[in-house]
XYZ file of C-alpha atoms in Angstrom:
565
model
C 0.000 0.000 0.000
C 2.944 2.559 1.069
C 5.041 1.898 -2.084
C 1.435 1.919 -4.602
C 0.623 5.093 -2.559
C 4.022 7.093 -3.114
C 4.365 6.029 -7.062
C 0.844 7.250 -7.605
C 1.959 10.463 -6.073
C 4.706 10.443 -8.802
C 3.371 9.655 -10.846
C 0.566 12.700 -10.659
C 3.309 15.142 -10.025
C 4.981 14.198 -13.106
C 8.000 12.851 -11.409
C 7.521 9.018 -12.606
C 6.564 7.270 -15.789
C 5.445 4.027 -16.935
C 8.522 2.789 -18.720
C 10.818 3.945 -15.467
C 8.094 1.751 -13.284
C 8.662 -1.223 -15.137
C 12.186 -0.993 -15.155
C 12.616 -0.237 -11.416
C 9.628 -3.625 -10.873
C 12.436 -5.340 -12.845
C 15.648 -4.485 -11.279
C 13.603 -5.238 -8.081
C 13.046 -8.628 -9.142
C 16.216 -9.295 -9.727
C 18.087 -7.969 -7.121
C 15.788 -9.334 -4.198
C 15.347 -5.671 -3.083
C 12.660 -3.842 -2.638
C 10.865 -1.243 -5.174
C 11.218 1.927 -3.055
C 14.816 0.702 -1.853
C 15.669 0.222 -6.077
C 14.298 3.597 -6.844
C 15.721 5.539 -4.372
C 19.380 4.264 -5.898
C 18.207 5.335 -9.215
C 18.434 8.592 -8.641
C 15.209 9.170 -10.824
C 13.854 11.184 -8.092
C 15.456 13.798 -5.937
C 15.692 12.599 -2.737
C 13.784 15.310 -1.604
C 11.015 14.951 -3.346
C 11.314 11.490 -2.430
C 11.169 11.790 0.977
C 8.735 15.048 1.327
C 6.254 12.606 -0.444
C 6.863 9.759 1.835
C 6.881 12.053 5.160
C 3.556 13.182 3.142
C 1.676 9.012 2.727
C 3.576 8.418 6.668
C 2.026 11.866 8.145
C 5.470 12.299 9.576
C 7.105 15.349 9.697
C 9.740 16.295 7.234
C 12.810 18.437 7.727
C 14.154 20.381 5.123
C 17.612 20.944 7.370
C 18.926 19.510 10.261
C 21.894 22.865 10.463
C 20.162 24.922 13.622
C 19.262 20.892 15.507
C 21.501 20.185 18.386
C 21.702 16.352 19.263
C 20.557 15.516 22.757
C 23.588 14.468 25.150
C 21.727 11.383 26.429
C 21.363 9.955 22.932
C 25.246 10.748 22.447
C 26.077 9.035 25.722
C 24.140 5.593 25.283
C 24.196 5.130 21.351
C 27.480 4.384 19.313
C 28.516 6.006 16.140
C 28.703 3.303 14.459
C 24.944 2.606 14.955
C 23.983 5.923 13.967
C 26.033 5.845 10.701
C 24.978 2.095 9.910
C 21.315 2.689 10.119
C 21.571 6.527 8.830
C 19.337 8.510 12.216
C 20.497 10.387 14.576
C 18.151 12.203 17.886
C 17.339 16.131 16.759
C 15.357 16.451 19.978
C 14.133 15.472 23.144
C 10.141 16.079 24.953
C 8.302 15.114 27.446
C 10.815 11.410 27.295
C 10.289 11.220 23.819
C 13.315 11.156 21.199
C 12.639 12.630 17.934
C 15.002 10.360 15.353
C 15.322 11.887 12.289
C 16.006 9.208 9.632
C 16.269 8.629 6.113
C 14.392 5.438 5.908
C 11.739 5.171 8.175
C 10.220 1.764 6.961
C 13.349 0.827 8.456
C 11.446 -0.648 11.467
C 14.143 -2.843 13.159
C 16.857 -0.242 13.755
C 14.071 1.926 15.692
C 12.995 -1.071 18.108
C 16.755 -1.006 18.820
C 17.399 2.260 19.120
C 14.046 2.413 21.302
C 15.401 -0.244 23.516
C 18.453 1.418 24.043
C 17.408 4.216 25.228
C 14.690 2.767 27.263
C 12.104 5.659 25.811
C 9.859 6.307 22.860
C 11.021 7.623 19.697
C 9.548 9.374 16.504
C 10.314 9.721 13.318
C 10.796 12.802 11.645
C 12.576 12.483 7.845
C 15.549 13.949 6.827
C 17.355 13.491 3.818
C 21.013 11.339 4.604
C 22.786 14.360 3.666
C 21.805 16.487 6.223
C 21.782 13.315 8.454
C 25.146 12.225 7.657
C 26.394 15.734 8.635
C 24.673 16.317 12.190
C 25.930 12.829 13.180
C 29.474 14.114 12.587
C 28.911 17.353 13.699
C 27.340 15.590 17.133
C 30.110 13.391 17.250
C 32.788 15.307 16.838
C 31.797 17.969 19.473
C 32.024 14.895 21.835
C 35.304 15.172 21.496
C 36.539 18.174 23.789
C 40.217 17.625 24.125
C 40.094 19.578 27.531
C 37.052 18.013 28.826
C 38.840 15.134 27.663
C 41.869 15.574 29.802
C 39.685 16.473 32.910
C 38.046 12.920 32.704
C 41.825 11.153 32.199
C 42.951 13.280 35.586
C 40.407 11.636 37.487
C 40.949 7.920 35.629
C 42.693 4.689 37.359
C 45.440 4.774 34.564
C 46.980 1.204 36.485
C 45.199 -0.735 33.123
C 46.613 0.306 29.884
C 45.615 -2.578 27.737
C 42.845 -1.054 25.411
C 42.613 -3.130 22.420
C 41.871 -1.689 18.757
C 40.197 -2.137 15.804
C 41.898 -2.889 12.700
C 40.948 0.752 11.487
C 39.322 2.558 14.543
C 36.830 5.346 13.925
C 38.050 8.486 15.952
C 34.576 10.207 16.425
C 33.661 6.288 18.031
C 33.978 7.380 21.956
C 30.861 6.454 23.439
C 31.056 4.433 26.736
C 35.407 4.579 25.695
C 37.878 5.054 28.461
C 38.969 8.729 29.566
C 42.551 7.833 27.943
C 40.886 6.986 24.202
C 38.449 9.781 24.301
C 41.826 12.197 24.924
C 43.682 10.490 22.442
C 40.964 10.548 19.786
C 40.327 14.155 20.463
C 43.684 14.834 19.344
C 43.487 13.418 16.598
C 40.195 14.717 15.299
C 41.236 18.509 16.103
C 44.920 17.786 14.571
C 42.749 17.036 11.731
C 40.405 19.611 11.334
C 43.449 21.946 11.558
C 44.693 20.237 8.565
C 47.607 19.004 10.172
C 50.282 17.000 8.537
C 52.352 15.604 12.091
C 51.552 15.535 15.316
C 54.641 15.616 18.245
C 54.263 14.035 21.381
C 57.365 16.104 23.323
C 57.586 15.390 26.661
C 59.501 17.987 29.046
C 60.509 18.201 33.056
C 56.788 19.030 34.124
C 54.446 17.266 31.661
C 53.947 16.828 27.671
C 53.773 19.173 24.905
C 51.547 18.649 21.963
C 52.116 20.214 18.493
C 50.680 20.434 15.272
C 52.721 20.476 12.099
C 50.092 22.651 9.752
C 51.748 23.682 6.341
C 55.038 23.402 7.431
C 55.121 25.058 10.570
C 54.935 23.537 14.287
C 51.999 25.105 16.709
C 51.600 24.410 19.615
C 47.976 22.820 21.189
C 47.598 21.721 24.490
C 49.634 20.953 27.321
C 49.578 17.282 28.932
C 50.058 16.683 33.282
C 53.205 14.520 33.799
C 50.549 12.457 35.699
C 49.019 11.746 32.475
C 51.952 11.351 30.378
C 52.885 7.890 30.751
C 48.847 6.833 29.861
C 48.877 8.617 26.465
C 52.349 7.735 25.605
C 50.968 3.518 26.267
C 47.867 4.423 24.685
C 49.628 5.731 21.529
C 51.657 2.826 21.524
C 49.190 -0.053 21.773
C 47.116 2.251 18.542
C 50.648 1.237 16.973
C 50.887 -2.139 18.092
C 54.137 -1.543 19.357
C 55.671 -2.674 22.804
C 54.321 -0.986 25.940
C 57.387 -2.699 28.234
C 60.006 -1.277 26.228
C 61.132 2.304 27.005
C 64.912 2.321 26.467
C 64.754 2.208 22.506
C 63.829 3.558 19.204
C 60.371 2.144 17.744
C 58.603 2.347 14.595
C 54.736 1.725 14.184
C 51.959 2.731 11.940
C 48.076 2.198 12.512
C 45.139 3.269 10.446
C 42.398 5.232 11.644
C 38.223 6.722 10.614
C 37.504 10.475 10.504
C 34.327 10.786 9.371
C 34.287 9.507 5.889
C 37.922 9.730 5.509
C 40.750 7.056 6.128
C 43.840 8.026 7.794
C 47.171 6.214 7.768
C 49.311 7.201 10.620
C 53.178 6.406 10.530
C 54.554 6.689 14.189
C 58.274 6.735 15.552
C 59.334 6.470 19.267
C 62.562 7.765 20.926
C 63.269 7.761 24.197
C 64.334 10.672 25.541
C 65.916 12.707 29.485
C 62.206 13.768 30.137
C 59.989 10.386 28.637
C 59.308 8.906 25.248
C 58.856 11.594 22.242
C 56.174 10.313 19.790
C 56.151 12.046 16.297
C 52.935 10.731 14.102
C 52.705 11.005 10.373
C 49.245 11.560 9.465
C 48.739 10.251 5.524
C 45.550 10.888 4.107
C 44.947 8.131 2.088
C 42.085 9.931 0.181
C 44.060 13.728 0.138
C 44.235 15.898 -2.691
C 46.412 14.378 -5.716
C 47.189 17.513 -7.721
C 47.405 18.085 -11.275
C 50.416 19.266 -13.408
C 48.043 22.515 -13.570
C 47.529 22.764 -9.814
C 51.037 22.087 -8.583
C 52.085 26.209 -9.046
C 54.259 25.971 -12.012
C 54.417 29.427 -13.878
C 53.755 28.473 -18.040
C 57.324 27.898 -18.734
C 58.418 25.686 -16.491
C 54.804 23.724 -17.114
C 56.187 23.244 -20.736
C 58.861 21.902 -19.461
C 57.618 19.796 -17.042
C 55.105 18.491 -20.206
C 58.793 17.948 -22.397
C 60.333 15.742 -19.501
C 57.184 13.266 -19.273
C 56.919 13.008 -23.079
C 60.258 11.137 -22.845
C 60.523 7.207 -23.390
C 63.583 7.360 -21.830
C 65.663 9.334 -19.314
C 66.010 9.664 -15.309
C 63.986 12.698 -13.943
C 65.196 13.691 -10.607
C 63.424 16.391 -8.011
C 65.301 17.423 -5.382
C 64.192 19.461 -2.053
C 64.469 18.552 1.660
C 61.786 16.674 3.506
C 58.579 17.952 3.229
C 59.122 19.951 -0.048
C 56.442 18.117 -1.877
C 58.566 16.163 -4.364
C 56.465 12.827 -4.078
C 53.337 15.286 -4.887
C 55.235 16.639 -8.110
C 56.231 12.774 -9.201
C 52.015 11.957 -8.589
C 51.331 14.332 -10.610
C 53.763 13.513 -13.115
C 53.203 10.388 -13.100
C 49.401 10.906 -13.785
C 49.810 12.524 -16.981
C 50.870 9.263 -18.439
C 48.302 7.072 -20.113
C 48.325 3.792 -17.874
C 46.001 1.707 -19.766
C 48.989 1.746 -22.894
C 51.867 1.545 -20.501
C 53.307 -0.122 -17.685
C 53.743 2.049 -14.447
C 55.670 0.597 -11.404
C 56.429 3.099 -8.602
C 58.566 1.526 -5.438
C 57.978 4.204 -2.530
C 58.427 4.411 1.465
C 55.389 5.103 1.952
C 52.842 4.697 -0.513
C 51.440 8.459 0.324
C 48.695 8.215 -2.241
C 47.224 5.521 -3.885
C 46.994 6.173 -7.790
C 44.439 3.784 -10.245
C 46.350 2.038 -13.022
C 49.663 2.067 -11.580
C 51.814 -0.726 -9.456
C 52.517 0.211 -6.616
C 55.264 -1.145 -4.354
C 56.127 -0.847 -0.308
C 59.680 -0.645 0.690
C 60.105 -3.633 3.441
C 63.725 -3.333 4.331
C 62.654 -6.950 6.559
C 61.472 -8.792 3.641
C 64.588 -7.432 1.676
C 62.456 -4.924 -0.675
C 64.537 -1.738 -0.924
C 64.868 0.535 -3.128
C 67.725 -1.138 -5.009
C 66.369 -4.646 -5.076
C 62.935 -3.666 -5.518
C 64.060 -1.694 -8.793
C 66.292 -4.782 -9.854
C 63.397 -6.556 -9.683
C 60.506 -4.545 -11.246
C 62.601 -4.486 -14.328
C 61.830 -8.226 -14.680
C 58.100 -7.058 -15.560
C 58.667 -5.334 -18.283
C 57.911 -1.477 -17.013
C 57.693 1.298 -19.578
C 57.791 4.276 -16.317
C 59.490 3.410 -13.189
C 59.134 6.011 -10.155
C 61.612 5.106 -6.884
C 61.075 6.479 -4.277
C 64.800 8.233 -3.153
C 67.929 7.502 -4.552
C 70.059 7.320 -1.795
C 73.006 5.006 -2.259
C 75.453 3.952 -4.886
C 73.388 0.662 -5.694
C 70.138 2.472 -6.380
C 71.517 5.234 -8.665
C 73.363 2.826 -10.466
C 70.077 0.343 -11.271
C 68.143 3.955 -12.153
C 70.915 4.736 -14.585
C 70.679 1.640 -15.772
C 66.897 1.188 -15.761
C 67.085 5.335 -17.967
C 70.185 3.826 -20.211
C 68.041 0.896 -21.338
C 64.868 2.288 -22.383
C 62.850 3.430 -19.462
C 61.436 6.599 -18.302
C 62.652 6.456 -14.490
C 61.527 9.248 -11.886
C 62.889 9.872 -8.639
C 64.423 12.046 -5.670
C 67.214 13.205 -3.850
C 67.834 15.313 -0.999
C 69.920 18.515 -2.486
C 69.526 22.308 -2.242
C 68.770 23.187 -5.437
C 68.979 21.593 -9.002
C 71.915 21.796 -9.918
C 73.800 19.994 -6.885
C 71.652 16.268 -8.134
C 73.892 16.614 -11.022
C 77.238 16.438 -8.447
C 75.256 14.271 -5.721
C 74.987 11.716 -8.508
C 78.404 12.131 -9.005
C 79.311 12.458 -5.269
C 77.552 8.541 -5.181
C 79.856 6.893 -7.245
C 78.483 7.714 -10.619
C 80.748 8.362 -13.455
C 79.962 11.794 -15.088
C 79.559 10.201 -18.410
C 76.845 8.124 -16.839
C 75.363 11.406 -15.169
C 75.350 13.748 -18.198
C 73.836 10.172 -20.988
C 70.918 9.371 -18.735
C 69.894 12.114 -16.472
C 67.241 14.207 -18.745
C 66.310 17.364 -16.703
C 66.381 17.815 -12.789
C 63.478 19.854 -10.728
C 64.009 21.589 -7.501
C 61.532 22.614 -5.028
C 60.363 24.240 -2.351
C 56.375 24.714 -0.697
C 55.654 28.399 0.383
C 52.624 28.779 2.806
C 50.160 31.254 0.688
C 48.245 33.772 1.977
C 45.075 33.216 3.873
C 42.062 34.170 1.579
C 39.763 35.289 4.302
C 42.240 37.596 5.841
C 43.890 39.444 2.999
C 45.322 42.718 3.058
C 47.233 44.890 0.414
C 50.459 47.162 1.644
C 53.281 49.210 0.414
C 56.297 47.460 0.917
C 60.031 48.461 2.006
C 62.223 48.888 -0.854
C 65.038 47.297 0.394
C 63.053 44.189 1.299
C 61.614 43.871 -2.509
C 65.486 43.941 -3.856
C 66.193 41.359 -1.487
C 64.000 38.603 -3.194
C 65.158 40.627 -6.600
C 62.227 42.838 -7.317
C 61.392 46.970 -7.544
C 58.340 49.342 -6.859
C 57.946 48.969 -11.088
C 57.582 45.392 -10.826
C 54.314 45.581 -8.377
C 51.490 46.077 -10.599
C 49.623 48.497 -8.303
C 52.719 49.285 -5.723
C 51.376 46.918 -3.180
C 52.211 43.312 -1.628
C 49.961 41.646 0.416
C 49.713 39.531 3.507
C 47.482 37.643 6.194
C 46.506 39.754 9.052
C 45.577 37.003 10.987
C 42.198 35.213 11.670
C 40.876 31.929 13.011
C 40.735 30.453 10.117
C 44.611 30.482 9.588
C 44.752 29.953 13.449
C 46.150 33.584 13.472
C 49.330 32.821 11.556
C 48.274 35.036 8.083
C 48.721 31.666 5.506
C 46.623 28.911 4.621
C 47.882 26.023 2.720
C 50.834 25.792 0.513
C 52.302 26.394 -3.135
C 55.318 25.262 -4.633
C 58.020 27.053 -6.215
C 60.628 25.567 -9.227
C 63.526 25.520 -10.823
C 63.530 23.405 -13.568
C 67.234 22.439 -15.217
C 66.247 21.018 -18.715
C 70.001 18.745 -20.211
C 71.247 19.851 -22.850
C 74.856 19.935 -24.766
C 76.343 22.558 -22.758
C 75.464 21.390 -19.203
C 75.856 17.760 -20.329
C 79.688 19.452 -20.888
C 80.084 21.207 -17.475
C 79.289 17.512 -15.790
C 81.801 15.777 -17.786
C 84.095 18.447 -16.616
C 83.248 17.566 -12.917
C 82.485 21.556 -12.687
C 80.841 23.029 -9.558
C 76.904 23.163 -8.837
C 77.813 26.794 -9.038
C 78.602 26.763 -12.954
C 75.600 24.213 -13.582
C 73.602 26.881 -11.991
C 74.905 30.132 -13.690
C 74.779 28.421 -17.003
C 71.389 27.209 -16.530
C 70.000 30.555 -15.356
C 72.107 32.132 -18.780
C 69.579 29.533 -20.634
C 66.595 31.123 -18.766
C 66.197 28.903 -15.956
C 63.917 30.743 -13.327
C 65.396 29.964 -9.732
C 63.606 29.518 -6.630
C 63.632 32.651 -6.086
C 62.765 34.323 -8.611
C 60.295 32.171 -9.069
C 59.231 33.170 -5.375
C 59.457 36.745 -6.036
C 56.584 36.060 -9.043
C 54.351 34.563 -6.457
C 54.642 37.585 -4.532
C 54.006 39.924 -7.468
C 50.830 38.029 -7.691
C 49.441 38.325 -4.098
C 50.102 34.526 -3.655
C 52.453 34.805 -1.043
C 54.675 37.233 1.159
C 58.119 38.234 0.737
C 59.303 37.150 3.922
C 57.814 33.639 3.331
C 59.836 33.661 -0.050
C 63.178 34.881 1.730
C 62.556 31.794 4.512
C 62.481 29.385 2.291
C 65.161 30.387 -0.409
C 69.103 31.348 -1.007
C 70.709 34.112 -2.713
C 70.682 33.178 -6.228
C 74.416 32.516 -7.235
């Protein structure tokens, strides 16, 4: 009667015609589900109109938006997450002992009972599309976790049993009916990553525990931690990690995976001991984060042409170069996605997989099972790769299996830790390489550098100091209007001016002369001053363009870069 009811509705409102009925009766038939269930997949209807009509044939009440609803604590307090998400409701009110679910599906009888019986009280329906649902229940869930309200409950906790177990990928909003210590923990976690940030440091000191954010490049601090409490978090961390609570005298590595929201998170961790405790550092990798495109990475239109030359190759080592967090595995991604996977054979050997990219091979460096770099690239070559990526070249046996790899046939990409472009070209050689080696397979070299850009929401223009525009190379005539700009500071760039991150390039492209200079053993120096004679941009003045275009400050550029040679 409900479903006849709701498709003659439809069917009036012109929403619903004959031929979609009998398809939808069919793909019920077939599927064993039911007709409303089949047509609410379809997307023939908006789910709006959907649901106004059934909150219409149910006289139930139907919310357009759940935004201004605030979730009652006792729901919050006696019914999981996990339900909640599972079953797609979530408690918008509470009168006279009755709980006002709104839900999605209301035919979905069962899940009420339960949710009825668990709270020992009567509930209602109201509908609400999942959308809106989805959203209040993280919005609910999240504001459950208070880190300080947090840390007031793990004051007061018997911390003598440390053994929490964990699921194989625990959700972090998940703390209902949790111990003090998990519901801290989490907390952490879910503000570290609402902040955006990229590390989080455990650093313990002589009267308690400091904990800092890493948020586009820069360390903040965020809450302090009792020495009371220290040695709880610290175990807690480490059974996350599955690592050893007993041992506190040496170095240990773990990684875990964890839920936020929709989102999964995997978390590389490393433990040193230290005068004042254990220091835990924590990688956070999203493994669903933004994978840029050649167009996105902030490449001005040269050094994109470039960039576009260097992938077109069927042969060749690329190398970027930049310390630690400079974004190089971002720039190889994005490389790497310009190629057309489905005609060639893409193998990438990394430590760690940051990003997880469709059509390509992907391979984990397991020093334990004997897969580094080197072997792993000795062995890949066995399955007939077009485009190799590795990870770092590091050592003499990986740089001479790239060079290798680049002299017989294949396009090869990879990294190495030097200050600008120029130096890979005497780091290769500073490895063992032969120069003639070097200057036959190495086919252009990018360095980088991320620069935090300005925060949108708190934008200002200024007139800047002379003398601080011709230190990143610029004059007055080069500003188009005579102004810079920075971040004034709001809470949306926690007060710091910048939000996010650019990069900045300097792309060397091989060619006879340079190939010359290398087999010459000359400085970096020459490399460089011959390659900017060519037109190479530096990373400065590359910077310095970025700043001409409001992107990002002048002392951000100077922090980041040297004095061009």
């Amino acid at each position: 009667m409900l479903t006849k009811k709701i498709v003659n509705i439809l069917i009036e409102r012109g929403l619903l015609n004959d031929k979609q009925i009998v398809d939808l009766q069919n793909k019920a038939n077939t599927s064993s589900q039911s007709f409303l269930n089949c047509l609410k997949q379809s997307e023939i209807v908006a789910e709006a109109d959907f649901l106004q009509i059934q909150a219409e044939v149910l006289h139930l009440r139907y919310c357009h938006n759940l935004e201004d609803k605030e979730v009652p604590e006792e729901f919050i307090n006696n019914i999981s997450l996990e339900f909640c998400r599972n079953n797609q409701l979530i408690a918008i009110d509470i009168e006279d002992g009755v709980f006002y679910i709104a839900t999605a599906d209301p035919t979905n009888f069962y899940a009420l009972d339960d949710l009825a019986g668990m709270l020992d009280s009567q509930v209602q329906e109201v509908i609400a599309s999942s959308h809106h649902i989805k959203r209040l229940i993280d919005k609910a869930y999240h504001a459950t976790a208070d880190t300080l309200g947090a840390l007031d409950d793990l004051s007061n906790e018997d911390t003598s049993d440390l053994h929490f177990g964990i699921e194989e990928s625990e959700d972090l909003l998940d703390v209902a009916n949790r111990a003090p210590v998990i519901k801290f923990v989490n907390s952490i976690f879910t503000n570290a990553l609402q902040k955006r940030a990229s590390d989080i440091h455990f650093q313990p000191k002589t009267d308690g525990m400091r904990v800092r954010f890493r948020v586009d490049g820069v360390l903040y601090d965020y809450i302090e931690i009792p020495k009371e409490n220290q040695e709880a978090v610290i175990s807690r961390l480490k059974v996350m990690s599955r690592l050893d609570i007993a041992e506190k005298r040496s170095t240990q590595d773990g990684r875990t995976s964890l839920r936020f929201s929709d989102r999964e998170i995997d978390v590389r961790v490393s433990i040193i001991p230290t005068v004042y405790g254990e220091q835990v550092v924590m990688r956070l990798l999203d493994k669903e984060g933004r994978l840029y495109s050649l167009e996105k990475l902030g490449l001005n239109s040269d050094d994109e042409v470039k960039m576009r030359e260097l992938i077109k190759n069927t042969h060749g080592i690329v190398l970027t170069t930049g310390p630690t967090g400079s974004g190089k595995t971002t720039t190889l991604y994005a490389s790497l996605m310009q190629i057309d996977s489905d005609r060639k054979n893409i193998i990438t050997i990394e430590d760690p997989i940051e990003y997880q990219l469709a059509g390509i091979s992907q391979i984990q460096v397991e020093p334990k099972k004997n897969v580094t770099f080197a072997t792993g690239l000795r062995s890949v070559l066995r399955q007939d790769p077009d485009v190799l990526m590795v990870g770092e070249i590091r050592d003499f046996e990986t740089a001479t299996n790239a060079i290798q790899s680049a002299l017989t046939g294949h396009l090869v990409f990879s990294t190495l830790h030097t200050n600008d472009s120029a130096g890979a070209m005497t780091r290769m050689m500073d490895l063992g390489i032969e120069p003639y080696l070097v200057s036959s397979s190495v086919i252009g070299v990018i360095a980088q550098r991320l620069i935090r850009k300005i925060c949108p929401h708190c934008k200002e223009a200024i007139v800047p100091e002379e003398e601080s525009l011709r230190e990143i190379g610029l004059t007055m005539e080069d500003l188009p209007d005579g102004k810079v700009y920075y971040g004034k500071g709001c809470e949306e760039c926690m007060h710091s001016g910048y939000y996010d991150r650019i990069g900045i390039y300097e792309i060397i492209m091989m060619n006879h002369e340079i190939e010359q200079l290398v087999l010459q053993r000359c400085e970096a120096s020459a490399i460089k001053r011959l390659a900017i004679k060519n037109g190479m941009q530096t990373l400065r003045m590359n910077g310095a363009k970025k700043v001409v275009e409001g992107i990002s400050t002048i002392e951000e550029v100077l922090m980041v870069t040297q004095r061009d040679v």
